[in-house]
Tab-separated table of C-alpha atoms in Angstrom:
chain	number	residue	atom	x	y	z
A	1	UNK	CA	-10.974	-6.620	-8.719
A	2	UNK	CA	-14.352	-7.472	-6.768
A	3	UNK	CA	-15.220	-6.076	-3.976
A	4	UNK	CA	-15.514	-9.608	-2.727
A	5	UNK	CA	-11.431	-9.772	-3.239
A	6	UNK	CA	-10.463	-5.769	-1.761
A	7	UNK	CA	-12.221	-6.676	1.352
A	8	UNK	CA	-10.482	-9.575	2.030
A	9	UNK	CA	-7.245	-8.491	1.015
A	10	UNK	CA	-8.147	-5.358	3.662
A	11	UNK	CA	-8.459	-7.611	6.406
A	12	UNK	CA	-5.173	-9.829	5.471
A	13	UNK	CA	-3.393	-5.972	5.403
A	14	UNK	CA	-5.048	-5.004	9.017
A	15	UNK	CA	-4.558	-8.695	10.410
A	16	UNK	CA	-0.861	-8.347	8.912
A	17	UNK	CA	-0.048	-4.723	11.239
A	18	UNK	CA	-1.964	-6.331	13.833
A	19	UNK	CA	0.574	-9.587	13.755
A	20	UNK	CA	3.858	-7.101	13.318
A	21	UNK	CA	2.499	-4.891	16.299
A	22	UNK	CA	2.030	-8.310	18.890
A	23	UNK	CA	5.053	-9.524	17.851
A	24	UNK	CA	7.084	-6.239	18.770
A	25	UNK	CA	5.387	-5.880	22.013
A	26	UNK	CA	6.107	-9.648	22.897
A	27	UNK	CA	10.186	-8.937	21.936
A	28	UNK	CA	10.368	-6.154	23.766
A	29	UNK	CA	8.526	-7.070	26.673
A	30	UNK	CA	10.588	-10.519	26.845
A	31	UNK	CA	14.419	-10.168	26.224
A	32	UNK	CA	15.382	-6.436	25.028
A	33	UNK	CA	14.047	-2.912	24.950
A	34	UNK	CA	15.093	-0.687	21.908
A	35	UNK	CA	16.600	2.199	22.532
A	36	UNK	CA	16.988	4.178	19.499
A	37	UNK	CA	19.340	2.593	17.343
A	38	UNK	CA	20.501	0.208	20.067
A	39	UNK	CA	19.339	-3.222	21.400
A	40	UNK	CA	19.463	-3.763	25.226
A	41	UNK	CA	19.203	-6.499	26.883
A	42	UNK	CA	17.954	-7.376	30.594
A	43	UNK	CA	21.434	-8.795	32.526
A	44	UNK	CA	20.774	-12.035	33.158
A	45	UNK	CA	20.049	-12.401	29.431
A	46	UNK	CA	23.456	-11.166	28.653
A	47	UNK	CA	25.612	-12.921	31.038
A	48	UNK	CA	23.711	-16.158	29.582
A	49	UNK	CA	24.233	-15.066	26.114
A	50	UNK	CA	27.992	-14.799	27.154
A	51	UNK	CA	28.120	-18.514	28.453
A	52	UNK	CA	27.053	-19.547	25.185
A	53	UNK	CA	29.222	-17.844	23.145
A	54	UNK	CA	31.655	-20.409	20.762
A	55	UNK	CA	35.083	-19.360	21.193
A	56	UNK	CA	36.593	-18.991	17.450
A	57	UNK	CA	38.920	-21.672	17.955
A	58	UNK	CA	36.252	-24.181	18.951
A	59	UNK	CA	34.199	-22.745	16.230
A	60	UNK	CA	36.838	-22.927	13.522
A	61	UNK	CA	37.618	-26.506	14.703
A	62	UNK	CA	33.790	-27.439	14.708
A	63	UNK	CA	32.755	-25.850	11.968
A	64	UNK	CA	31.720	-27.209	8.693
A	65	UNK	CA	34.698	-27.669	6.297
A	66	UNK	CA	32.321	-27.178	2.939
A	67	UNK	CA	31.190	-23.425	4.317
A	68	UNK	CA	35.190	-22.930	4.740
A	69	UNK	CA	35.232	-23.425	1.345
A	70	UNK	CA	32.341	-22.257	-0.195
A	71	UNK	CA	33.016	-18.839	1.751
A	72	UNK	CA	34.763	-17.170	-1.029
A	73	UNK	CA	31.843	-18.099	-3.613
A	74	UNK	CA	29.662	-16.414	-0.969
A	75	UNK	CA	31.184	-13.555	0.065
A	76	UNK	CA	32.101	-12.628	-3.612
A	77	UNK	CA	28.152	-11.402	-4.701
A	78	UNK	CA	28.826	-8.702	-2.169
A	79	UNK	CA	30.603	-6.885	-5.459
A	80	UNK	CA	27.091	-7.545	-7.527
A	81	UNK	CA	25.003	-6.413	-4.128
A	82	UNK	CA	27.082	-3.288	-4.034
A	83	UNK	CA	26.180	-2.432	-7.791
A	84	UNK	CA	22.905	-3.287	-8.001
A	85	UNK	CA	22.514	-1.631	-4.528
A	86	UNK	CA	24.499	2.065	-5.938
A	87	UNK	CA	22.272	1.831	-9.013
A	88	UNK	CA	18.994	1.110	-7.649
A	89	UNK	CA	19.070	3.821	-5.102
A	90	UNK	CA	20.531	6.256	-7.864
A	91	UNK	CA	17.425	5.667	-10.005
A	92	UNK	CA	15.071	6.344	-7.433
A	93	UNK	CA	16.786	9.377	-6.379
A	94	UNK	CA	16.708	10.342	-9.988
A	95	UNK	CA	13.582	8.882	-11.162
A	96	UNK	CA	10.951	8.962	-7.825
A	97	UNK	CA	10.861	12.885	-7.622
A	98	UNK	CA	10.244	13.360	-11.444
A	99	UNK	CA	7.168	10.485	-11.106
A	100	UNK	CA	5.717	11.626	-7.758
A	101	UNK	CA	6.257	8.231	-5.963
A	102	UNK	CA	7.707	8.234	-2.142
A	103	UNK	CA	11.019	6.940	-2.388
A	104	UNK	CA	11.708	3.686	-0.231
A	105	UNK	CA	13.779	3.985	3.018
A	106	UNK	CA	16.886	1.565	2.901
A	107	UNK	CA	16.928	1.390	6.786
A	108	UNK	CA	13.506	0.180	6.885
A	109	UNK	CA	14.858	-3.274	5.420
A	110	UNK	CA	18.774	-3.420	5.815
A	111	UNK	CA	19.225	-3.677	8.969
A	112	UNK	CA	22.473	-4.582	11.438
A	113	UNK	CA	21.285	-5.157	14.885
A	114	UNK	CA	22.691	-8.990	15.104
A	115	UNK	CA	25.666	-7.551	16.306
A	116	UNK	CA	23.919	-7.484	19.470
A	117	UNK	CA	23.926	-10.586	20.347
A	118	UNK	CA	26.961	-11.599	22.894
A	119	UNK	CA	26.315	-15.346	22.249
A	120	UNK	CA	27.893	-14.669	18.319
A	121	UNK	CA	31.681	-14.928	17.519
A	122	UNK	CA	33.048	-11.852	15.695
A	123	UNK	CA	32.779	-14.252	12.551
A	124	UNK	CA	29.416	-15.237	12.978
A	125	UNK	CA	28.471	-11.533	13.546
A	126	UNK	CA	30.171	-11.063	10.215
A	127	UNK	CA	27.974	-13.394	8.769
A	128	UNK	CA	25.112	-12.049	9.434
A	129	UNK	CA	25.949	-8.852	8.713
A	130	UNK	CA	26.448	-10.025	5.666
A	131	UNK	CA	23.052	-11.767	5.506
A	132	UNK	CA	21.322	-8.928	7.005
A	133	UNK	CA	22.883	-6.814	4.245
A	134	UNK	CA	22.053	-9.400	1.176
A	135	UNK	CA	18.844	-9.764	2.469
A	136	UNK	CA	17.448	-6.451	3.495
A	137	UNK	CA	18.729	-4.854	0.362
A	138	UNK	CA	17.237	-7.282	-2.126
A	139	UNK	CA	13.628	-6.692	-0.284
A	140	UNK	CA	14.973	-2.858	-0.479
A	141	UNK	CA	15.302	-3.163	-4.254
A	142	UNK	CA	11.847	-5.382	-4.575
A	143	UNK	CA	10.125	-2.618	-2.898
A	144	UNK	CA	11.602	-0.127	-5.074
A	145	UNK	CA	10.932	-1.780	-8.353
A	146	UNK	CA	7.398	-2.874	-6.944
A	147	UNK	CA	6.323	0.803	-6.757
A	148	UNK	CA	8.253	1.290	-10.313
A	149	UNK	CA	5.565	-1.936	-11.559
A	150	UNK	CA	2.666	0.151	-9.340
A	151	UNK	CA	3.591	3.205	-11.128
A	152	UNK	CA	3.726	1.981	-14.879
A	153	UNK	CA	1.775	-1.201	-15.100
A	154	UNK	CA	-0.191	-2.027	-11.846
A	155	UNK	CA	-1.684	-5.656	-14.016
A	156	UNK	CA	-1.423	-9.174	-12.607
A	157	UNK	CA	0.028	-11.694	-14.801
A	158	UNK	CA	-1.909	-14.609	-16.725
A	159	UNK	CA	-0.221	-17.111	-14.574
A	160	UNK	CA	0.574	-17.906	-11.223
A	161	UNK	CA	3.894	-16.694	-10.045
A	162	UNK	CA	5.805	-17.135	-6.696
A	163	UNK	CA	7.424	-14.842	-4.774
A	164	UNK	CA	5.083	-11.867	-5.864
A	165	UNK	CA	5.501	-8.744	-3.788
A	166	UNK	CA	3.599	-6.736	-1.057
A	167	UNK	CA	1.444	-4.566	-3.805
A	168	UNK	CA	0.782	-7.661	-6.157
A	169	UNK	CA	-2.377	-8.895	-5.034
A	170	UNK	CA	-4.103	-5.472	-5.266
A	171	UNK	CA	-3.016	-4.624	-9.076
A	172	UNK	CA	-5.743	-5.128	-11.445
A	173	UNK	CA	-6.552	-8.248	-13.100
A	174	UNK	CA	-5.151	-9.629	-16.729
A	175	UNK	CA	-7.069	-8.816	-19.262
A	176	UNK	CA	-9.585	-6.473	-17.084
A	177	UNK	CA	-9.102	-3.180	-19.569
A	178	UNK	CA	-12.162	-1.566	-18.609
A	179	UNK	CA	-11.057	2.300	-17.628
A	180	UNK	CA	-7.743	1.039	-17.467
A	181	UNK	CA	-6.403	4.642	-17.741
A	182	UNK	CA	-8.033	5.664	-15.170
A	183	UNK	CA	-7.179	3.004	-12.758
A	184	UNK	CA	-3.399	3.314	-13.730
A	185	UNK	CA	-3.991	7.010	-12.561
A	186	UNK	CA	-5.361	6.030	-9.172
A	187	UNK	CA	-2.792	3.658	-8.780
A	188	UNK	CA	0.071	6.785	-9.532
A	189	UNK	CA	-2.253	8.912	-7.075
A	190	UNK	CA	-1.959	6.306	-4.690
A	191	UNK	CA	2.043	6.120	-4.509
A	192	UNK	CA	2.043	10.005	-3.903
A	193	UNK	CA	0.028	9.633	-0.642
A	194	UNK	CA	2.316	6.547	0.743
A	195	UNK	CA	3.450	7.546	3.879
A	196	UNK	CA	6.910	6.283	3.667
């Protein structure tokens, strides 16, 4: 990779932290505070979040009849989630340690704090629960196999892809097999010094 290319894929990384930091300072500063594991917000906001809430009746009434029945179909991947979730997380127990690469915190990307939010029915909240779950732990198993692809073969692919992960841009370039051994080692070096 040029330097050209690393520099500008720097600045996307610091403009990216700088972007997640304003962002958390405008939520906070607006509706809620977090406090710990919990979500609070200012009064006002809840007693408004209370008059908006759809009573389940009104909700099952108004509600689309084709999520009714596609519900089933939906909630059934949880079984594939669940394996693909226990088997994931066993390899990198397993696996990480012996290779030297910083295992990936689940509660960094599944996370339930939708429940929260007065202005949800209890099925609604169970929704996204179940989003937030489906979600998180598919970026939770990218992550995991992205540092798995860092670890054994850090090369981008001859053709355009979508939906390429975090680490992607900054593996080395098809074809480019100039001290390739030596790069695959700084890449390994790298994941050992990850801070999380």
């Amino acid at each position: 990779m040029n330097d050209r290319i690393q520099q500008i894929l720097n600045q996307i990384t610091e403009l990216e932290d700088d972007l997640r930091i304003a962002l958390n300072e405008q939520q906070s500063s607006m509706f809620f505070q977090i406090k710990g594991k919990r979500v609070e917000f200012e009064q006002s906001i809840k007693e408004t979040h209370k008059r908006l809430k759809t009573s389940f009746f009104r909700w099952l009434v108004t509600y689309r009849p084709q999520n009714l029945i596609t519900g089933p179909i939906i909630y059934s991947m949880i079984i594939p989630l669940l394996i693909t979730d226990f088997f994931v997380t066993l390899y990198q127990l397993t696996c990480f340690p012996i290779y030297g690469i910083k295992r990936v915190r689940r509660s960094d990307y599944i996370v339930y704090d939708r429940m929260h939010l007065n202005y949800l029915n209890f099925i609604e909240k169970f929704h996204c629960t179940y989003c937030a779950y489906g979600n998180g732990m598919i970026a939770y198993v990218s992550e995991v196999i992205a540092r798995t692809e860092q670890y054994f073969c850090p090369i981008k692919h001859a053709r355009k892809i979508l939906g390429t992960h975090s680490r992607y841009e900054r593996f080395l370039e098809y074809g480019d097999a100039e001290d390739y051994q030596k790069k695959l080692e700084e890449y390994r070096r790298a994941l050992e010094n990850e801070k999380s």
